[in-house]
Amino acid sequence: MDHAADAHRTDLMTITRHVLNEQSRNPESRGDFTILLSHIVLGCKFVASAVNKAGLAQLIGLAGETNVQGEEQKKLDVLSNEVFVKALVSSGRTCVLVSEEDEEATFVDPKLRGRYCVCFDPLDGSSNIDCGVSIGTIFGIYIIKDKDNVTLEDVLQPGKNMLAAGYCMYGSSCTLVLSTGTGVNGFTLDPSLGEFILTHPDIKIPKKGKIYSVNEGNAKNWDAPVAKFVEKCKYPKDGSPPRSLRYIGSMVADVHCTLLYGGVFLYPADEKNPNGKLRILYEVFPMSFLMEQAGGQSFTGKERALDLIPTKIHDRSPIFLGSYDDVEEIKALYAEQAKSSSASS
């Protein structure tokens, strides 16, 4: 990469310009989605700034409250949640919001309603704030048929109905990865301009990867297919080199690594968490959507993740997502187990 030439580039593709270009391809669009996205981007910039000075501004540490998941809330969690709720409501383009931090869905005042539903995790991986590990915001956007009579049922849609999804990672740089259903693009925040610039156009995940990402501390509670797959990663019998383990413990950072380098991210069900640990609406669905748009796939151990229909807004699911061939391998192990258990019964 020629950094000297890069520094003098004048034709910069900002995220706003990129979305406006997409919009111009749909003559019937009214610009509502572009306005909504610009409010999400503003929220991401605000949180990026807060994360950068968290240690100095005493934002690290516990806020003294516990969120709906029973996790103690960090001060930054609380701040990020408020920022996104206010940004989304003030856009005038949303009618219902689902946040990881709020027990109930937020129904927007009828005077400010638009036709979109946004499900989001304002600060994923926040238990890692104190040690400086990458954390992020995850979001998924749906369109609601009747904004004036929106109910909780309208929110509980399968992920395949999603209009757009993305995440913003706050790390050594601030990166926003977005899909509006026509591929995946990555944008990096240029602090001197205050703009997200297109740095990773048309991201495609390699068909097969060399890394796997899983919390091996849970290994004793795994089912047979997961145990077999991880064993195969470490001790391959076909003469191929073993895979590298990369696990950060922050979903945004782990999925970002998997998306760029190929491989597989696993958060399976186990004896302790029979329904898995990750939430469907604002973790599993957006990341599965991005992975499929980049040419990979996602699987729950039973079905394609985007075919799931949640029954509650904070429902959880096991998830395997990443390179197409790697997820195919996991699917084959589950199919084998189902076959042997039906034969024995």
mmCIF file of C-alpha atoms in Angstrom, residues 12-239:
data_model
loop_
_atom_site.group_PDB
_atom_site.id
_atom_site.type_symbol
_atom_site.label_atom_id
_atom_site.label_comp_id
_atom_site.label_asym_id
_atom_site.label_seq_id
_atom_site.Cartn_x
_atom_site.Cartn_y
_atom_site.Cartn_z
ATOM 1 C CA LEU A 12 -12.512 9.567 -1.082
ATOM 2 C CA MET A 13 -15.468 7.189 -0.925
ATOM 3 C CA THR A 14 -17.121 8.069 2.379
ATOM 4 C CA ILE A 15 -19.828 5.882 3.878
ATOM 5 C CA THR A 16 -22.448 8.570 3.130
ATOM 6 C CA ARG A 17 -21.393 8.762 -0.504
ATOM 7 C CA HIS A 18 -21.388 4.966 -0.754
ATOM 8 C CA VAL A 19 -24.941 4.694 0.639
ATOM 9 C CA LEU A 20 -26.174 7.540 -1.599
ATOM 10 C CA ASN A 21 -24.711 5.682 -4.607
ATOM 11 C CA GLU A 22 -26.626 2.568 -3.545
ATOM 12 C CA GLN A 23 -29.755 4.687 -3.125
ATOM 13 C CA SER A 24 -29.482 6.138 -6.635
ATOM 14 C CA ARG A 25 -29.725 2.596 -8.032
ATOM 15 C CA ASN A 26 -33.225 2.344 -6.540
ATOM 16 C CA PRO A 27 -35.279 5.148 -8.096
ATOM 17 C CA GLU A 28 -38.218 4.424 -5.769
ATOM 18 C CA SER A 29 -36.164 5.043 -2.591
ATOM 19 C CA ARG A 30 -36.935 8.222 -0.654
ATOM 20 C CA GLY A 31 -33.677 8.547 1.260
ATOM 21 C CA ASP A 32 -35.144 7.341 4.582
ATOM 22 C CA PHE A 33 -32.635 4.504 4.883
ATOM 23 C CA THR A 34 -29.727 6.885 4.171
ATOM 24 C CA ILE A 35 -30.921 9.223 6.939
ATOM 25 C CA LEU A 36 -31.277 6.303 9.384
ATOM 26 C CA LEU A 37 -27.785 5.066 8.562
ATOM 27 C CA SER A 38 -26.275 8.528 9.037
ATOM 28 C CA HIS A 39 -27.703 8.550 12.587
ATOM 29 C CA ILE A 40 -26.200 5.104 13.280
ATOM 30 C CA VAL A 41 -22.845 6.374 11.970
ATOM 31 C CA LEU A 42 -23.064 9.409 14.255
ATOM 32 C CA GLY A 43 -23.729 7.078 17.224
ATOM 33 C CA CYS A 44 -20.661 5.017 16.265
ATOM 34 C CA LYS A 45 -18.467 8.142 16.096
ATOM 35 C CA PHE A 46 -19.687 9.272 19.510
ATOM 36 C CA VAL A 47 -19.012 5.860 21.105
ATOM 37 C CA ALA A 48 -15.590 5.628 19.375
ATOM 38 C CA SER A 49 -14.652 8.945 20.940
ATOM 39 C CA ALA A 50 -15.953 7.875 24.385
ATOM 40 C CA VAL A 51 -14.101 4.526 24.191
ATOM 41 C CA ASN A 52 -10.847 6.313 23.312
ATOM 42 C CA LYS A 53 -10.949 8.469 26.418
ATOM 43 C CA ALA A 54 -12.765 6.053 28.735
ATOM 44 C CA GLY A 55 -9.826 5.603 31.104
ATOM 45 C CA LEU A 56 -9.294 9.347 31.391
ATOM 46 C CA ALA A 57 -12.964 10.212 31.831
ATOM 47 C CA GLN A 58 -13.568 7.569 34.531
ATOM 48 C CA LEU A 59 -16.010 5.728 32.269
ATOM 49 C CA ILE A 60 -14.386 2.404 32.993
ATOM 50 C CA GLY A 61 -15.804 0.333 35.823
ATOM 51 C CA LEU A 62 -19.272 -0.675 36.901
ATOM 52 C CA ALA A 63 -22.258 1.620 36.795
ATOM 53 C CA GLY A 64 -23.774 -0.239 39.727
ATOM 54 C CA GLU A 65 -26.757 -1.570 37.775
ATOM 55 C CA THR A 66 -27.384 -4.958 36.248
ATOM 56 C CA ASN A 67 -28.831 -5.315 32.764
ATOM 57 C CA VAL A 68 -31.549 -7.724 31.616
ATOM 58 C CA GLN A 69 -28.986 -10.467 30.920
ATOM 59 C CA GLY A 70 -27.870 -10.384 34.576
ATOM 60 C CA GLU A 71 -24.516 -8.848 33.594
ATOM 61 C CA GLU A 72 -23.219 -5.937 35.620
ATOM 62 C CA GLN A 73 -23.376 -2.855 33.421
ATOM 63 C CA LYS A 74 -20.264 -0.876 32.650
ATOM 64 C CA LYS A 75 -20.562 2.885 32.584
ATOM 65 C CA LEU A 76 -19.710 2.846 28.887
ATOM 66 C CA ASP A 77 -22.520 0.341 28.231
ATOM 67 C CA VAL A 78 -25.042 2.719 29.747
ATOM 68 C CA LEU A 79 -23.670 5.709 27.832
ATOM 69 C CA SER A 80 -23.538 3.841 24.490
ATOM 70 C CA ASN A 81 -27.095 2.605 24.909
ATOM 71 C CA GLU A 82 -28.393 6.127 25.586
ATOM 72 C CA VAL A 83 -26.471 7.510 22.611
ATOM 73 C CA PHE A 84 -27.893 4.963 20.163
ATOM 74 C CA VAL A 85 -31.460 5.129 21.459
ATOM 75 C CA LYS A 86 -31.450 8.936 21.174
ATOM 76 C CA ALA A 87 -29.757 8.926 17.748
ATOM 77 C CA LEU A 88 -32.211 6.360 16.356
ATOM 78 C CA VAL A 89 -35.343 7.996 17.778
ATOM 79 C CA SER A 90 -34.298 11.478 16.627
ATOM 80 C CA SER A 91 -33.732 10.205 13.076
ATOM 81 C CA GLY A 92 -37.528 10.086 12.717
ATOM 82 C CA ARG A 93 -37.112 6.882 10.703
ATOM 83 C CA THR A 94 -37.621 4.175 13.366
ATOM 84 C CA CYS A 95 -40.769 2.838 14.997
ATOM 85 C CA VAL A 96 -39.347 0.202 17.365
ATOM 86 C CA LEU A 97 -35.908 -0.456 18.874
ATOM 87 C CA VAL A 98 -34.500 -3.552 20.579
ATOM 88 C CA SER A 99 -31.342 -3.099 22.659
ATOM 89 C CA GLU A 100 -29.320 -5.682 24.529
ATOM 90 C CA GLU A 101 -29.331 -3.341 27.508
ATOM 91 C CA ASP A 102 -33.110 -2.824 27.761
ATOM 92 C CA GLU A 103 -35.493 -5.507 28.979
ATOM 93 C CA GLU A 104 -38.402 -4.243 26.867
ATOM 94 C CA ALA A 105 -38.498 -3.049 23.269
ATOM 95 C CA THR A 106 -38.692 0.740 22.849
ATOM 96 C CA PHE A 107 -41.724 1.884 20.844
ATOM 97 C CA VAL A 108 -41.075 5.303 19.344
ATOM 98 C CA ASP A 109 -43.534 8.156 19.903
ATOM 99 C CA PRO A 110 -46.067 8.029 16.994
ATOM 100 C CA LYS A 111 -45.151 11.612 15.968
ATOM 101 C CA LEU A 112 -41.514 10.563 15.372
ATOM 102 C CA ARG A 113 -42.137 7.188 13.769
ATOM 103 C CA GLY A 114 -40.614 5.886 10.559
ATOM 104 C CA ARG A 115 -40.812 2.453 8.963
ATOM 105 C CA TYR A 116 -37.671 0.781 10.347
ATOM 106 C CA CYS A 117 -36.921 -1.486 13.297
ATOM 107 C CA VAL A 118 -33.344 -1.530 14.600
ATOM 108 C CA CYS A 119 -32.019 -4.311 16.859
ATOM 109 C CA PHE A 120 -28.631 -3.535 18.371
ATOM 110 C CA ASP A 121 -26.027 -4.367 20.983
ATOM 111 C CA PRO A 122 -24.645 -0.911 21.840
ATOM 112 C CA LEU A 123 -21.344 -2.191 23.263
ATOM 113 C CA ASP A 124 -20.533 -5.849 22.674
ATOM 114 C CA GLY A 125 -17.564 -7.270 24.608
ATOM 115 C CA SER A 126 -17.825 -4.557 27.253
ATOM 116 C CA SER A 127 -16.343 -6.850 29.920
ATOM 117 C CA ASN A 128 -13.078 -6.302 28.004
ATOM 118 C CA ILE A 129 -13.105 -2.490 28.302
ATOM 119 C CA ASP A 130 -10.726 -2.418 31.262
ATOM 120 C CA CYS A 131 -7.984 -4.342 29.435
ATOM 121 C CA GLY A 132 -8.103 -2.372 26.175
ATOM 122 C CA VAL A 133 -9.310 -5.194 23.935
ATOM 123 C CA SER A 134 -11.370 -4.338 20.816
ATOM 124 C CA ILE A 135 -15.085 -3.947 21.506
ATOM 125 C CA GLY A 136 -17.932 -2.937 19.208
ATOM 126 C CA THR A 137 -21.518 -2.106 18.305
ATOM 127 C CA ILE A 138 -23.664 -4.609 16.346
ATOM 128 C CA PHE A 139 -26.892 -3.682 14.551
ATOM 129 C CA GLY A 140 -29.556 -5.172 12.283
ATOM 130 C CA ILE A 141 -32.267 -3.249 10.406
ATOM 131 C CA TYR A 142 -35.735 -4.498 9.394
ATOM 132 C CA ILE A 143 -38.567 -2.794 7.591
ATOM 133 C CA ILE A 144 -41.970 -2.754 9.370
ATOM 134 C CA LYS A 145 -45.136 -3.047 7.266
ATOM 135 C CA ASP A 146 -47.391 -0.867 9.399
ATOM 136 C CA LYS A 147 -45.452 1.650 11.499
ATOM 137 C CA ASP A 148 -48.608 3.040 13.136
ATOM 138 C CA ASN A 149 -49.705 -0.322 14.512
ATOM 139 C CA VAL A 150 -46.333 -1.907 15.225
ATOM 140 C CA THR A 151 -46.289 -4.741 17.793
ATOM 141 C CA LEU A 152 -43.650 -7.022 19.276
ATOM 142 C CA GLU A 153 -44.656 -9.682 16.727
ATOM 143 C CA ASP A 154 -43.317 -7.415 13.956
ATOM 144 C CA VAL A 155 -39.886 -7.516 15.600
ATOM 145 C CA LEU A 156 -39.751 -11.304 15.923
ATOM 146 C CA GLN A 157 -38.929 -11.960 12.269
ATOM 147 C CA PRO A 158 -36.444 -14.448 10.805
ATOM 148 C CA GLY A 159 -33.022 -12.999 10.024
ATOM 149 C CA LYS A 160 -33.469 -13.608 6.288
ATOM 150 C CA ASN A 161 -35.967 -10.674 6.294
ATOM 151 C CA MET A 162 -33.241 -8.287 7.418
ATOM 152 C CA LEU A 163 -32.677 -5.276 5.189
ATOM 153 C CA ALA A 164 -29.175 -4.404 6.387
ATOM 154 C CA ALA A 165 -26.717 -5.299 9.127
ATOM 155 C CA GLY A 166 -23.345 -4.167 10.360
ATOM 156 C CA TYR A 167 -20.943 -3.684 13.213
ATOM 157 C CA CYS A 168 -18.534 -0.997 14.290
ATOM 158 C CA MET A 169 -15.324 -2.138 15.968
ATOM 159 C CA TYR A 170 -13.499 0.181 18.331
ATOM 160 C CA GLY A 171 -9.894 -0.989 18.419
ATOM 161 C CA SER A 172 -6.508 0.140 17.072
ATOM 162 C CA SER A 173 -8.657 1.836 14.427
ATOM 163 C CA CYS A 174 -12.418 2.336 14.267
ATOM 164 C CA THR A 175 -13.862 0.112 11.533
ATOM 165 C CA LEU A 176 -17.485 -0.042 10.379
ATOM 166 C CA VAL A 177 -18.497 -3.120 8.358
ATOM 167 C CA LEU A 178 -21.842 -2.861 6.562
ATOM 168 C CA SER A 179 -24.055 -4.846 4.232
ATOM 169 C CA THR A 180 -27.260 -3.543 2.661
ATOM 170 C CA GLY A 181 -27.898 -6.896 0.984
ATOM 171 C CA THR A 182 -25.518 -6.449 -1.974
ATOM 172 C CA GLY A 183 -22.173 -7.609 -0.563
ATOM 173 C CA VAL A 184 -20.099 -6.395 2.403
ATOM 174 C CA ASN A 185 -17.974 -3.249 2.642
ATOM 175 C CA GLY A 186 -15.614 -2.035 5.364
ATOM 176 C CA PHE A 187 -15.030 1.630 6.268
ATOM 177 C CA THR A 188 -12.343 3.048 8.563
ATOM 178 C CA LEU A 189 -12.795 6.245 10.564
ATOM 179 C CA ASP A 190 -10.308 8.926 9.546
ATOM 180 C CA PRO A 191 -10.059 10.971 12.763
ATOM 181 C CA SER A 192 -8.638 14.012 10.933
ATOM 182 C CA LEU A 193 -11.725 14.176 8.681
ATOM 183 C CA GLY A 194 -14.264 12.719 11.092
ATOM 184 C CA GLU A 195 -15.434 10.524 8.209
ATOM 185 C CA PHE A 196 -15.651 6.790 7.595
ATOM 186 C CA ILE A 197 -13.675 6.067 4.393
ATOM 187 C CA LEU A 198 -14.101 2.910 2.276
ATOM 188 C CA THR A 199 -10.976 0.814 2.971
ATOM 189 C CA HIS A 200 -12.277 -2.749 2.474
ATOM 190 C CA PRO A 201 -14.474 -2.817 -0.643
ATOM 191 C CA ASP A 202 -16.516 -5.954 -1.396
ATOM 192 C CA ILE A 203 -15.193 -8.192 1.404
ATOM 193 C CA LYS A 204 -15.220 -11.883 0.519
ATOM 194 C CA ILE A 205 -14.408 -14.510 3.131
ATOM 195 C CA PRO A 206 -11.998 -17.243 1.895
ATOM 196 C CA LYS A 207 -13.822 -20.520 1.062
ATOM 197 C CA LYS A 208 -11.715 -22.337 3.676
ATOM 198 C CA GLY A 209 -9.768 -20.801 6.527
ATOM 199 C CA LYS A 210 -6.783 -21.587 8.716
ATOM 200 C CA ILE A 211 -8.140 -20.313 12.035
ATOM 201 C CA TYR A 212 -10.872 -21.297 14.466
ATOM 202 C CA SER A 213 -12.304 -19.108 17.184
ATOM 203 C CA VAL A 214 -13.958 -20.656 20.252
ATOM 204 C CA ASN A 215 -13.844 -20.478 24.052
ATOM 205 C CA GLU A 216 -12.079 -23.760 24.815
ATOM 206 C CA GLY A 217 -12.726 -23.218 28.519
ATOM 207 C CA ASN A 218 -16.190 -24.699 27.852
ATOM 208 C CA ALA A 219 -14.828 -27.850 26.161
ATOM 209 C CA LYS A 220 -15.896 -30.288 28.888
ATOM 210 C CA ASN A 221 -19.562 -29.353 28.299
ATOM 211 C CA TRP A 222 -19.561 -29.570 24.471
ATOM 212 C CA ASP A 223 -21.556 -32.060 22.422
ATOM 213 C CA ALA A 224 -19.779 -34.666 20.248
ATOM 214 C CA PRO A 225 -19.820 -32.802 16.873
ATOM 215 C CA VAL A 226 -18.181 -29.672 18.350
ATOM 216 C CA ALA A 227 -15.605 -31.726 20.260
ATOM 217 C CA LYS A 228 -14.800 -33.686 17.068
ATOM 218 C CA PHE A 229 -14.447 -30.546 14.960
ATOM 219 C CA VAL A 230 -12.107 -28.806 17.427
ATOM 220 C CA GLU A 231 -10.071 -32.028 17.798
ATOM 221 C CA LYS A 232 -9.740 -32.108 13.993
ATOM 222 C CA CYS A 233 -8.593 -28.468 13.975
ATOM 223 C CA LYS A 234 -5.809 -29.280 16.428
ATOM 224 C CA TYR A 235 -4.856 -32.768 15.274
ATOM 225 C CA PRO A 236 -5.755 -33.107 11.579
ATOM 226 C CA LYS A 237 -5.554 -36.674 10.280
ATOM 227 C CA ASP A 238 -5.274 -35.752 6.586
ATOM 228 C CA GLY A 239 -1.704 -34.461 6.776
#
